[in-house]
Amino acid sequence: MKLFKKNSFLFLLPTFLLTIVLVGYGVMMAISESLHKDGRLTFQYYIDVFKNNNFIASFSYSLWIALVSTFFSMLIGLLITRWLYHYWQKKFLKIIYWIPMLFPHFVWGYMMVLLFSQSGWFSSLAHRIGIIHHPDEFPVIIKDSHGIGIMITYIWKEIPFVILMLLPVYHQLNHQLSSVVKTLGGKDWDVFKAVEWPWIMPVLFETSIIVFAFILSAYEVPYLLDTTYPKMIPLLVYEWFFEGDWSNRPKAFAAMLSVTMFIFSIMMAYTSLLIKKRYQMMKGNGK
């Protein structure tokens, strides 16, 4: 007990070890399955994946949806945060941006079906007031080939998360510097560029990577709203893994590990860039 009192983090050790063992075992088995064929080491499954037209189409489609959703989530979340942080001590505003965080992505996807499908609430409303003559004339947003419904779902679900990440950063910002910039004749853009951006940039980029990685690999929303072709990567991998042909399972592992390495490479590139940026700032400050 004395050891636990001196090192309180040891209380977390069982949970940490259990997580590492379970997740680590799953990852190692996935790597092993994707690199072995008939007991021999091979990269054939990875070669097959990158030669597969369905995978290339799905990856391009998924990348497009993830990039667009992440960009607009960051942009809208940042704009709302810049307006909201003046009032963030008010409880009712905290409740407003916390409410969307209470509902999982699956619920938001189902709401999209109820509201924006051609048999949904908005199409019925447009038909009743005479904007369209038949519900089938309502624009196809759900299960469309451009992934508009998926992007809308992710954008309005991730905006509260972006606000949640940025609000504390804005609260800690030295707002006297903003007054100095305005006193010297600077506009709002000058305040943002000179004062806010250097402060929020690390958190904003970290948040964007989290959102991007989640969207690229999540299953629930595409399952509800995705089209038949091209599928998002998680749906394609799920199909390969659970279809009758078990020979495609190693290919499913190879596909998801490739996506994981793609996300990991982005994280490493960002980390390298951030370290370089901080070094330049420290050097500029004469430290």
Coordinates of C-alpha atoms in Angstrom, one line a residue:
M1 CA 0.0 0.0 0.0
K2 CA 2.9 2.4 0.7
L3 CA 4.1 1.9 -2.8
F4 CA 0.7 2.8 -4.2
K5 CA 0.6 5.9 -2.0
K6 CA 3.9 7.1 -3.2
N7 CA 3.1 6.3 -6.9
S8 CA -0.6 6.9 -7.4
F9 CA -0.2 6.2 -11.2
L10 CA 0.2 2.5 -10.2
F11 CA -3.6 2.3 -9.7
L12 CA -3.9 2.8 -13.5
L13 CA -1.5 0.0 -14.2
P14 CA -4.0 -2.9 -14.4
T15 CA -6.3 -1.0 -16.8
F16 CA -3.3 0.1 -18.8
L17 CA -1.8 -3.4 -19.1
L18 CA -5.2 -4.9 -19.9
T19 CA -5.7 -2.4 -22.7
I20 CA -2.2 -2.9 -24.1
V21 CA -2.6 -6.6 -24.0
L22 CA -6.0 -6.7 -25.7
V23 CA -5.3 -4.0 -28.3
G24 CA -1.7 -5.1 -28.8
Y25 CA -2.7 -8.7 -29.4
G26 CA -5.3 -7.7 -31.9
V27 CA -2.8 -5.4 -33.8
M28 CA -0.1 -8.1 -33.8
M29 CA -2.5 -10.7 -35.1
A30 CA -3.7 -8.3 -37.9
I31 CA -0.2 -7.6 -38.9
S32 CA 0.7 -11.3 -38.9
E33 CA -2.4 -12.3 -40.9
S34 CA -1.7 -9.6 -43.5
L35 CA 2.0 -10.6 -43.9
H36 CA 1.7 -14.4 -44.1
K37 CA 0.3 -16.6 -46.8
D38 CA 0.5 -20.4 -46.5
G39 CA 3.0 -20.0 -43.7
R40 CA 5.4 -17.8 -45.7
L41 CA 6.2 -14.1 -45.3
T42 CA 4.7 -12.1 -48.2
F43 CA 3.5 -8.6 -49.1
Q44 CA 1.1 -10.1 -51.7
Y45 CA -2.0 -9.0 -49.8
Y46 CA -0.8 -5.4 -49.7
I47 CA 0.0 -5.5 -53.4
D48 CA -3.5 -7.0 -54.1
V49 CA -5.1 -4.2 -52.1
F50 CA -3.3 -1.4 -53.9
K51 CA -4.1 -3.0 -57.3
N52 CA -7.8 -3.3 -56.4
N53 CA -9.9 -0.7 -58.1
N54 CA -12.6 -0.9 -55.4
F55 CA -10.1 -0.1 -52.8
I56 CA -8.6 2.9 -54.7
A57 CA -12.1 4.3 -55.4
S58 CA -13.1 3.8 -51.7
F59 CA -9.9 5.4 -50.4
S60 CA -10.3 8.4 -52.7
Y61 CA -13.9 8.8 -51.8
S62 CA -13.2 8.4 -48.0
L63 CA -10.3 10.8 -48.2
W64 CA -12.5 13.4 -49.9
I65 CA -15.2 13.1 -47.3
A66 CA -12.7 13.2 -44.4
L67 CA -10.9 16.3 -45.7
V68 CA -14.0 18.3 -46.5
S69 CA -15.7 17.3 -43.2
T70 CA -12.6 18.1 -41.2
F71 CA -12.0 21.5 -43.0
F72 CA -15.5 22.8 -42.4
S73 CA -15.7 21.4 -38.9
M74 CA -12.5 23.3 -38.0
L75 CA -13.5 26.5 -39.8
I76 CA -17.1 26.7 -38.4
G77 CA -16.0 25.6 -35.0
L78 CA -13.2 28.2 -34.9
L79 CA -15.6 31.0 -36.0
I80 CA -18.2 30.0 -33.4
T81 CA -15.5 29.8 -30.7
R82 CA -14.2 33.3 -31.5
W83 CA -17.7 34.6 -30.9
L84 CA -18.5 32.3 -28.0
Y85 CA -15.5 32.7 -25.7
H86 CA -16.7 36.2 -24.6
Y87 CA -19.8 34.5 -23.1
W88 CA -18.5 31.1 -22.2
Q89 CA -19.0 31.6 -18.5
K90 CA -22.8 31.7 -19.1
K91 CA -24.2 28.3 -18.2
F92 CA -26.9 28.2 -20.9
L93 CA -24.3 28.5 -23.6
K94 CA -22.2 25.7 -22.1
I95 CA -25.3 23.5 -22.2
I96 CA -26.0 24.4 -25.8
Y97 CA -22.6 23.3 -27.1
W98 CA -22.5 20.3 -24.7
I99 CA -25.9 18.9 -25.9
P100 CA -24.6 17.5 -29.3
M101 CA -21.8 15.8 -27.4
L102 CA -24.3 13.6 -25.6
F103 CA -25.5 11.9 -28.7
P104 CA -23.4 9.3 -30.6
H105 CA -22.7 9.6 -34.3
F106 CA -25.2 6.9 -35.1
V107 CA -28.1 9.0 -33.6
W108 CA -27.1 12.0 -35.7
G109 CA -26.9 9.8 -38.8
Y110 CA -30.4 8.5 -38.1
M111 CA -31.6 12.0 -37.6
M112 CA -30.3 12.8 -41.1
V113 CA -32.4 10.0 -42.5
L114 CA -35.5 11.2 -40.8
L115 CA -35.0 14.8 -41.8
F116 CA -33.3 14.9 -45.2
S117 CA -34.2 11.7 -47.0
Q118 CA -36.7 11.9 -49.9
S119 CA -39.3 10.4 -47.6
G120 CA -38.2 12.6 -44.7
W121 CA -39.6 15.6 -42.8
F122 CA -38.1 18.3 -45.1
S123 CA -39.2 16.7 -48.3
S124 CA -42.8 16.3 -46.9
L125 CA -42.8 19.9 -45.8
A126 CA -41.5 21.1 -49.2
H127 CA -44.2 19.0 -50.9
R128 CA -47.0 20.3 -48.7
I129 CA -46.1 24.0 -49.2
G130 CA -45.8 23.5 -53.0
I131 CA -42.1 23.9 -53.5
I132 CA -41.9 20.4 -55.1
H133 CA -44.7 18.5 -56.7
H134 CA -43.6 15.1 -55.5
P135 CA -41.3 13.9 -52.6
D136 CA -39.1 12.2 -55.2
E137 CA -38.1 15.7 -56.5
F138 CA -36.4 16.5 -53.2
P139 CA -32.6 16.7 -53.7
V140 CA -30.8 13.4 -53.0
I141 CA -28.7 14.0 -49.9
I142 CA -29.0 10.6 -48.2
K143 CA -27.0 7.8 -49.9
D144 CA -25.8 10.1 -52.7
S145 CA -22.7 9.4 -54.7
H146 CA -20.9 12.5 -53.4
G147 CA -21.3 11.7 -49.7
I148 CA -23.1 15.0 -48.9
G149 CA -25.2 13.5 -46.2
I150 CA -22.2 11.9 -44.6
M151 CA -20.3 15.2 -44.7
I152 CA -23.2 17.2 -43.2
T153 CA -23.6 14.6 -40.4
Y154 CA -19.9 14.7 -39.5
I155 CA -19.6 18.5 -39.8
W156 CA -22.5 19.3 -37.4
K157 CA -21.4 16.5 -35.0
E158 CA -17.7 17.5 -34.9
I159 CA -18.3 21.3 -34.6
P160 CA -19.2 21.0 -30.8
F161 CA -16.0 18.9 -30.3
V162 CA -13.9 21.6 -32.0
I163 CA -15.5 24.3 -29.8
L164 CA -14.9 22.2 -26.7
M165 CA -11.2 21.9 -27.6
L166 CA -10.7 25.6 -28.5
L167 CA -12.7 27.4 -25.8
P168 CA -10.2 26.7 -23.0
V169 CA -7.4 27.9 -25.3
Y170 CA -9.1 31.2 -26.0
H171 CA -9.9 31.6 -22.3
Q172 CA -6.1 31.4 -21.5
L173 CA -5.2 33.8 -24.3
N174 CA -3.7 37.1 -23.3
H175 CA -6.4 39.4 -24.6
Q176 CA -4.4 42.5 -23.8
L177 CA -2.3 41.8 -26.8
S178 CA -5.4 42.1 -29.0
S179 CA -6.0 45.6 -27.6
V180 CA -2.4 46.5 -28.4
V181 CA -2.8 45.4 -32.0
K182 CA -6.0 47.4 -32.4
T183 CA -4.4 50.4 -30.8
L184 CA -1.7 50.3 -33.4
G185 CA -4.4 50.3 -36.1
G186 CA -4.7 46.6 -36.7
K187 CA -8.0 45.0 -37.9
D188 CA -9.6 41.8 -36.7
W189 CA -7.6 39.8 -39.2
D190 CA -4.4 41.3 -37.8
V191 CA -5.5 40.3 -34.3
F192 CA -6.2 36.8 -35.4
K193 CA -2.9 36.4 -37.4
A194 CA -0.6 38.0 -34.8
V195 CA -2.2 37.1 -31.5
E196 CA -4.6 34.2 -31.8
W197 CA -3.2 32.0 -34.5
P198 CA 0.2 31.2 -32.9
W199 CA -1.6 30.4 -29.7
I200 CA -4.4 28.1 -31.1
M201 CA -2.5 26.6 -34.0
P202 CA -1.1 23.5 -32.1
V203 CA -4.5 22.6 -30.6
L204 CA -6.4 23.3 -33.8
F205 CA -4.1 21.0 -35.8
E206 CA -4.2 18.3 -33.1
T207 CA -8.0 18.5 -33.1
S208 CA -8.1 18.3 -36.9
I209 CA -6.0 15.1 -36.9
I210 CA -8.3 13.5 -34.3
V211 CA -11.4 14.4 -36.4
F212 CA -9.8 13.4 -39.7
A213 CA -8.6 10.0 -38.3
F214 CA -12.0 9.3 -36.8
I215 CA -14.0 10.2 -40.0
L216 CA -11.6 8.1 -42.2
S217 CA -12.0 5.0 -40.0
A218 CA -15.6 5.2 -38.5
Y219 CA -18.2 2.7 -39.5
E220 CA -21.6 3.8 -38.1
V221 CA -22.5 6.9 -40.2
P222 CA -21.3 5.4 -43.6
Y223 CA -23.4 2.3 -42.7
L224 CA -26.5 4.4 -42.5
L225 CA -25.9 7.0 -45.2
D226 CA -23.4 5.6 -47.7
T227 CA -24.1 4.7 -51.3
T228 CA -23.5 1.3 -52.9
Y229 CA -20.4 2.5 -54.9
P230 CA -18.0 3.7 -54.0
K231 CA -18.1 2.6 -50.4
M232 CA -16.1 4.3 -47.6
I233 CA -13.1 2.3 -46.5
P234 CA -14.6 0.9 -43.2
L235 CA -17.6 -0.5 -45.1
L236 CA -15.4 -2.1 -47.8
V237 CA -13.1 -3.7 -45.2
Y238 CA -16.2 -4.9 -43.2
E239 CA -17.5 -6.5 -46.4
W240 CA -14.2 -8.2 -47.2
F241 CA -13.8 -9.5 -43.6
F242 CA -17.3 -10.9 -43.1
E243 CA -18.2 -12.2 -46.6
G244 CA -18.2 -15.9 -47.3
D245 CA -14.7 -16.0 -48.9
W246 CA -12.3 -16.2 -45.9
S247 CA -9.4 -15.7 -48.2
N248 CA -10.3 -12.0 -48.3
R249 CA -9.8 -11.6 -44.5
P250 CA -6.0 -11.0 -44.8
K251 CA -6.7 -8.4 -47.5
A252 CA -9.1 -6.7 -45.1
F253 CA -6.3 -6.5 -42.5
A254 CA -3.9 -5.2 -45.1
A255 CA -6.4 -2.5 -46.1
M256 CA -7.0 -1.2 -42.6
L257 CA -3.4 -1.4 -41.6
S258 CA -2.5 0.7 -44.7
V259 CA -5.1 3.3 -43.7
T260 CA -3.7 3.2 -40.2
M261 CA -0.1 3.8 -41.5
F262 CA -1.4 6.6 -43.6
I263 CA -2.9 8.3 -40.6
F264 CA 0.2 7.6 -38.5
S265 CA 2.4 9.2 -41.2
I266 CA 0.3 12.4 -41.1
M267 CA 0.6 12.5 -37.3
M268 CA 4.4 12.1 -37.5
A269 CA 4.7 14.8 -40.2
Y270 CA 2.6 17.1 -38.0
T271 CA 4.7 16.3 -34.9
S272 CA 7.9 17.0 -36.8
L273 CA 6.5 20.3 -38.1
L274 CA 5.3 21.4 -34.7
I275 CA 8.7 20.6 -33.1
K276 CA 10.4 22.6 -35.8
K277 CA 8.0 25.5 -35.3
R278 CA 8.5 25.6 -31.5
Y279 CA 12.3 25.4 -32.0
Q280 CA 12.2 28.4 -34.3
M281 CA 10.0 30.3 -31.8
M282 CA 12.4 29.6 -29.0
K283 CA 15.4 30.6 -31.1
G284 CA 13.6 33.8 -32.1
N285 CA 13.1 34.5 -28.4
G286 CA 16.7 34.1 -27.7
K287 CA 16.3 31.0 -25.6

